[in-house]
Each structure stands twice: as structure tokens, then as C-alpha cells.
Short mmCIF file of C-alpha atoms in Angstrom, two decimals:
data_model
loop_
_atom_site.label_atom_id
_atom_site.label_comp_id
_atom_site.label_asym_id
_atom_site.label_seq_id
_atom_site.Cartn_x
_atom_site.Cartn_y
_atom_site.Cartn_z
CA GLN T 1222 118.65 114.16 150.50
CA SER T 1223 117.19 111.45 152.73
CA ALA T 1224 117.69 107.87 151.59
CA LEU T 1225 114.80 106.19 149.86
CA THR T 1226 112.93 103.71 152.06
CA GLN T 1227 113.24 100.00 151.35
CA PRO T 1228 112.30 97.02 153.54
CA ALA T 1229 115.35 95.65 155.32
CA SER T 1230 114.65 92.11 154.21
CA VAL T 1231 112.35 89.96 152.11
CA SER T 1232 112.29 86.25 151.51
CA GLY T 1233 110.73 83.70 149.22
CA SER T 1234 110.98 80.12 148.11
CA PRO T 1235 112.39 78.97 144.77
CA GLY T 1236 109.88 79.51 142.00
CA GLN T 1237 107.89 82.09 143.91
CA SER T 1238 107.66 85.83 143.20
CA ILE T 1239 108.66 88.62 145.54
CA THR T 1240 108.35 92.39 145.38
CA ILE T 1241 110.66 94.98 146.91
CA SER T 1242 109.33 98.48 147.43
CA CYS T 1243 111.23 101.76 147.28
CA THR T 1244 109.48 104.80 148.71
CA GLY T 1245 110.60 108.36 148.19
CA THR T 1246 108.97 111.72 147.71
CA SER T 1247 107.69 113.94 144.92
CA SER T 1248 111.23 115.36 144.75
CA ASP T 1249 112.71 112.07 143.65
CA VAL T 1250 110.78 108.87 142.89
CA GLY T 1251 107.48 110.63 142.30
CA GLY T 1252 108.95 113.40 140.22
CA PHE T 1253 110.81 111.46 137.57
CA ASP T 1254 110.71 108.15 135.73
CA TYR T 1255 114.39 107.71 136.59
CA VAL T 1256 114.37 104.88 139.10
CA SER T 1257 117.00 102.16 138.78
CA TRP T 1258 117.50 98.89 140.63
CA PHE T 1259 120.77 97.12 141.45
CA GLN T 1260 121.67 93.65 142.64
CA GLN T 1261 124.76 93.21 144.79
CA HIS T 1262 126.27 89.91 145.83
CA PRO T 1263 128.68 89.90 148.82
CA GLY T 1264 132.06 91.37 147.97
CA LYS T 1265 130.99 92.34 144.46
CA ALA T 1266 130.19 95.59 142.73
CA PRO T 1267 126.50 96.35 142.17
CA LYS T 1268 124.86 95.19 138.94
CA LEU T 1269 122.22 97.22 137.13
CA MET T 1270 119.00 95.23 136.81
CA ILE T 1271 116.37 97.83 135.87
CA TYR T 1272 116.64 101.45 134.74
CA GLU T 1273 114.13 104.21 134.04
CA VAL T 1274 111.55 102.40 136.17
CA ALA T 1275 110.93 99.41 133.93
CA LYS T 1276 113.65 99.01 131.27
CA TRP T 1277 116.07 96.09 131.10
CA PRO T 1278 119.77 96.49 130.40
CA SER T 1279 121.15 94.03 127.89
CA GLY T 1280 121.67 90.60 129.40
CA VAL T 1281 119.33 90.95 132.37
CA SER T 1282 116.62 88.33 132.75
CA ASN T 1283 113.02 89.40 132.24
CA ARG T 1284 112.24 87.64 135.52
CA PHE T 1285 113.13 91.02 136.95
CA SER T 1286 110.56 93.75 136.37
CA GLY T 1287 110.02 97.28 137.62
CA SER T 1288 107.06 99.56 138.14
CA LYS T 1289 106.12 102.80 139.85
CA SER T 1290 103.04 104.33 141.40
CA GLY T 1291 103.23 107.79 142.87
CA ASN T 1292 106.20 108.07 145.20
CA THR T 1293 106.82 104.31 145.38
CA ALA T 1294 108.72 102.16 142.93
CA SER T 1295 108.79 98.39 143.01
CA LEU T 1296 111.04 95.59 141.82
CA THR T 1297 109.42 92.22 141.24
CA ILE T 1298 111.42 89.04 140.83
CA SER T 1299 109.48 86.10 139.48
CA GLY T 1300 110.51 82.46 139.42
CA LEU T 1301 112.95 82.96 142.31
CA GLN T 1302 116.28 81.19 141.95
CA ALA T 1303 118.98 80.51 144.49
CA ASP T 1304 121.34 82.95 142.76
CA ASP T 1305 118.85 85.77 143.22
CA GLU T 1306 119.82 85.82 146.90
CA ALA T 1307 121.59 89.17 147.25
CA ASP T 1308 121.15 92.75 148.38
CA TYR T 1309 118.98 95.00 146.21
CA TYR T 1310 119.13 98.78 146.01
CA CYS T 1311 116.96 101.34 144.29
CA THR T 1312 118.10 104.78 143.23
CA SER T 1313 116.34 107.83 141.87
CA PHE T 1314 117.28 111.09 140.24
CA THR T 1315 116.21 114.11 142.30
CA THR T 1316 115.08 117.70 141.80
CA SER T 1317 118.52 118.78 143.06
CA SER T 1318 120.09 117.07 140.03
CA THR T 1319 121.61 114.49 142.34
CA TRP T 1320 120.87 110.83 142.92
CA VAL T 1321 119.70 109.12 146.10
CA PHE T 1322 119.86 105.42 146.92
CA GLY T 1323 117.59 103.33 149.08
CA GLY T 1324 118.91 101.70 152.22
CA GLY T 1325 118.97 98.28 150.58
CA THR T 1326 116.96 95.08 150.92
CA LYS T 1327 118.42 91.67 151.69
CA LEU T 1328 116.67 88.97 149.69
CA THR T 1329 116.80 85.47 151.15
CA VAL T 1330 115.82 82.51 149.01
CA LEU T 1331 114.51 79.89 151.42
CA GLU E 380 138.13 95.94 127.20
CA VAL E 381 135.67 98.42 128.66
CA GLN E 382 136.52 98.86 132.32
CA LEU E 383 137.03 101.18 135.25
CA VAL E 384 139.92 100.71 137.67
CA GLU E 385 140.01 102.67 140.92
CA SER E 386 143.14 103.31 142.94
CA GLY E 387 144.41 105.56 145.69
CA GLY E 388 142.61 104.11 148.67
CA GLY E 389 144.34 103.45 151.95
CA VAL E 390 144.49 104.38 155.61
CA VAL E 391 144.31 108.05 156.52
CA GLN E 392 143.99 109.86 159.84
CA PRO E 393 140.90 111.89 160.74
CA GLY E 394 141.17 115.33 159.26
CA GLY E 395 143.40 114.07 156.49
CA SER E 396 143.09 114.07 152.72
CA LEU E 397 143.31 111.51 149.94
CA ARG E 398 142.94 111.54 146.16
CA LEU E 399 141.22 108.64 144.46
CA SER E 400 141.74 107.90 140.79
CA CYS E 401 139.59 106.01 138.32
CA GLY E 402 141.34 104.91 135.15
CA VAL E 403 139.01 104.21 132.26
CA SER E 404 139.63 102.09 129.17
CA GLY E 405 137.66 100.93 126.17
CA PHE E 406 135.56 104.07 125.77
CA THR E 407 135.87 107.84 125.36
CA LEU E 408 135.78 109.42 128.81
CA SER E 409 134.65 112.82 127.56
CA SER E 410 131.41 111.34 126.20
CA TYR E 411 130.07 110.11 129.51
CA TRP E 412 128.85 111.33 132.85
CA MET E 413 131.03 109.82 135.57
CA HIS E 414 129.97 109.27 139.17
CA TRP E 415 131.43 108.26 142.50
CA VAL E 416 129.41 106.06 144.87
CA ARG E 417 130.54 104.72 148.24
CA GLN E 418 129.57 101.92 150.57
CA GLY E 419 130.50 101.88 154.24
CA PRO E 420 131.27 98.53 155.92
CA GLY E 421 128.03 96.57 156.15
CA ARG E 422 126.10 99.54 154.91
CA GLY E 423 124.22 100.66 151.79
CA LEU E 424 125.22 102.53 148.67
CA VAL E 425 125.55 106.30 148.81
CA TRP E 426 125.81 108.50 145.73
CA LEU E 427 128.50 111.16 146.13
CA SER E 428 129.18 113.15 143.01
CA ARG E 429 128.89 113.45 139.23
CA ILE E 430 130.90 115.16 136.51
CA TYR E 431 130.24 115.87 132.88
CA ASP E 432 130.14 119.47 131.72
CA SER E 433 129.46 120.48 135.30
CA THR E 434 129.67 118.89 138.73
CA THR E 435 127.12 118.05 141.41
CA TYR E 436 127.59 116.71 144.93
CA ALA E 437 125.59 115.07 147.67
CA ASP E 438 125.01 117.43 150.60
CA ALA E 439 127.01 115.15 152.89
CA VAL E 440 130.25 115.75 150.97
CA LYS E 441 129.73 119.17 149.40
CA GLY E 442 132.67 121.40 150.26
CA ARG E 443 134.86 118.45 151.35
CA PHE E 444 135.06 116.32 148.21
CA THR E 445 136.00 117.50 144.72
CA ILE E 446 135.43 115.55 141.53
CA SER E 447 137.49 116.23 138.43
CA ARG E 448 138.55 114.56 135.21
CA ASP E 449 141.50 114.54 132.82
CA ASN E 450 140.21 113.33 129.47
CA ALA E 451 143.72 113.15 128.03
CA LYS E 452 144.77 110.77 130.82
CA ASN E 453 141.45 108.88 130.71
CA THR E 454 141.12 109.39 134.45
CA VAL E 455 138.49 110.65 136.86
CA TYR E 456 139.51 111.85 140.31
CA LEU E 457 137.86 112.32 143.67
CA GLN E 458 139.73 114.51 146.13
CA LEU E 459 138.69 113.75 149.70
CA SER E 460 139.44 116.20 152.49
CA SER E 461 138.54 116.83 156.15
CA LEU E 462 137.95 113.10 156.46
CA THR E 463 136.12 111.58 159.41
CA VAL E 464 135.65 107.97 160.48
CA GLU E 465 132.22 108.11 158.81
CA ASP E 466 133.98 108.41 155.45
CA THR E 467 135.41 104.91 155.83
CA ALA E 468 134.03 103.00 152.85
CA VAL E 469 134.65 101.32 149.54
CA TYR E 470 134.55 104.01 146.89
CA TYR E 471 133.24 103.02 143.45
CA CYS E 472 133.70 104.83 140.17
CA VAL E 473 130.64 104.46 137.94
CA ARG E 474 129.91 105.33 134.31
CA GLY E 475 126.57 106.90 133.60
CA ASP E 476 125.20 105.62 130.31
CA PRO E 477 122.67 107.74 128.31
CA GLY E 478 119.68 108.41 130.51
CA TYR E 479 119.51 109.08 134.21
CA GLY E 480 120.72 106.49 136.69
CA VAL E 481 121.87 104.07 134.01
CA PHE E 482 124.83 102.99 136.13
CA GLN E 483 125.80 99.93 134.14
CA LEU E 484 129.58 100.02 134.42
CA TRP E 485 131.20 99.92 137.85
CA GLY E 486 134.79 99.65 138.96
CA GLN E 487 135.92 97.12 141.55
CA GLY E 488 136.13 99.79 144.24
CA THR E 489 138.93 101.13 146.41
CA LEU E 490 138.85 101.01 150.21
CA VAL E 491 139.39 104.15 152.25
CA THR E 492 139.87 103.67 155.97
CA VAL E 493 139.86 106.72 158.22
CA SER E 494 141.45 105.82 161.53
CA SER E 495 143.85 107.22 164.07
#
């Protein structure tokens, strides 16, 4: 159950778009369309932003979008805003009927 | 109000045990998968365990942690044992909505510190 691989950090300017990748294996990301993405601000509980690769929970902006190709999932944030600055985590269901998270990506809005 | 409230965290010595509780309100506990996720200081999220009609565990805690639930008390538990300093973390209770990985409802977390 190795953690999914995410870049440690990404950055972008307000109004720009950024993409965060999440790489796993055929036993997790590549094997199921059950990838979720979470946003976490300092000292707060994580917030679900995307589930089942590309679906939005109620109340989440469509500036956030998800996709997947093979063993890599991606989260794209368009029209960057200052409040988007946070840590982002992916997670996937696995063939062991468990879940595995990525190591997290710190997004800096310049 | 739909919410999860964790309790039971604290300071425990290496090798010790602790039981965390997650009180739920605003929904029927028996209808949902419930999970525990932890986050070490300055570190990422780690999925630990899930309960519904059966239980599953991450390899890192299998045999040391036990998840259980009492639907009548609207409470989910996580029994921690044989604790090491690496278990120091904020422990979150999470509701799994229909689907897989639909972790939309989180508690505020409870801090477990393993230290001598």
C-alpha cells in the first residue's frame, strides 16, 4: 500500500490554471474510477472537491475538474484565486478493498 | 445538524493503548460506511480503516488497531494498541457517502501524542 505520488508543490498566478498529478498503479488509480481529491487549509479538516475521478460534490466550484489517464489522475484548477492556496490530496480505492492517499501537494498562489 | 465529533485523544506512552470515539448526529449510522484517517504533524493524510458490514485495515495498522461501531449509541470507535511515536497524529473520523472514496463529511479530529 504505497502512497500515491503527487508533486510536492505547484504554483500559479491569480487567474491562471494549474494541474496536480496523482500517479499510482494498476492496483489503485488505474484499476478503478474511484479517485477523489481533497483540499485542506491549515488547521482545518480536508474538504472533498472531486470524487469518482471527475464528479463534483454539491457546492464545489466547477473551476475544479478531474480526469484520469491510465495510472495517473489529475486535478485542474482554473481561474486561480487566492483562497485556492492550500494542500491538495488525492485518494484511490485499491484492489485490497482499502484506500490510499497521495503524499499531498502544496499549492501556492503567487 | 449532520456532524461527526471525535474524542478520546491525548498523551500516551509508547506501547500503550487508547480508544478513540466518534459521535455521529443528524444521520443513521448503520446506513453508512465509516472510516478513520490520520495525519501526522506536518505530514499527509493516511487512510487507516473502514467499517460497514465488515472491516478493512491499512497494512500499517492491521493487528494493532480495531474499528468498531455501536449503532444504538451512534458512535464509531478506534482502539489503538502497541502505540509508537510514529502513531502521533490527528485522527479523523470520516463518513463514506454512496460510492467509493466519497469522503464528504469529516470530524474536527482528535490529537493522539505518543511520547515517554
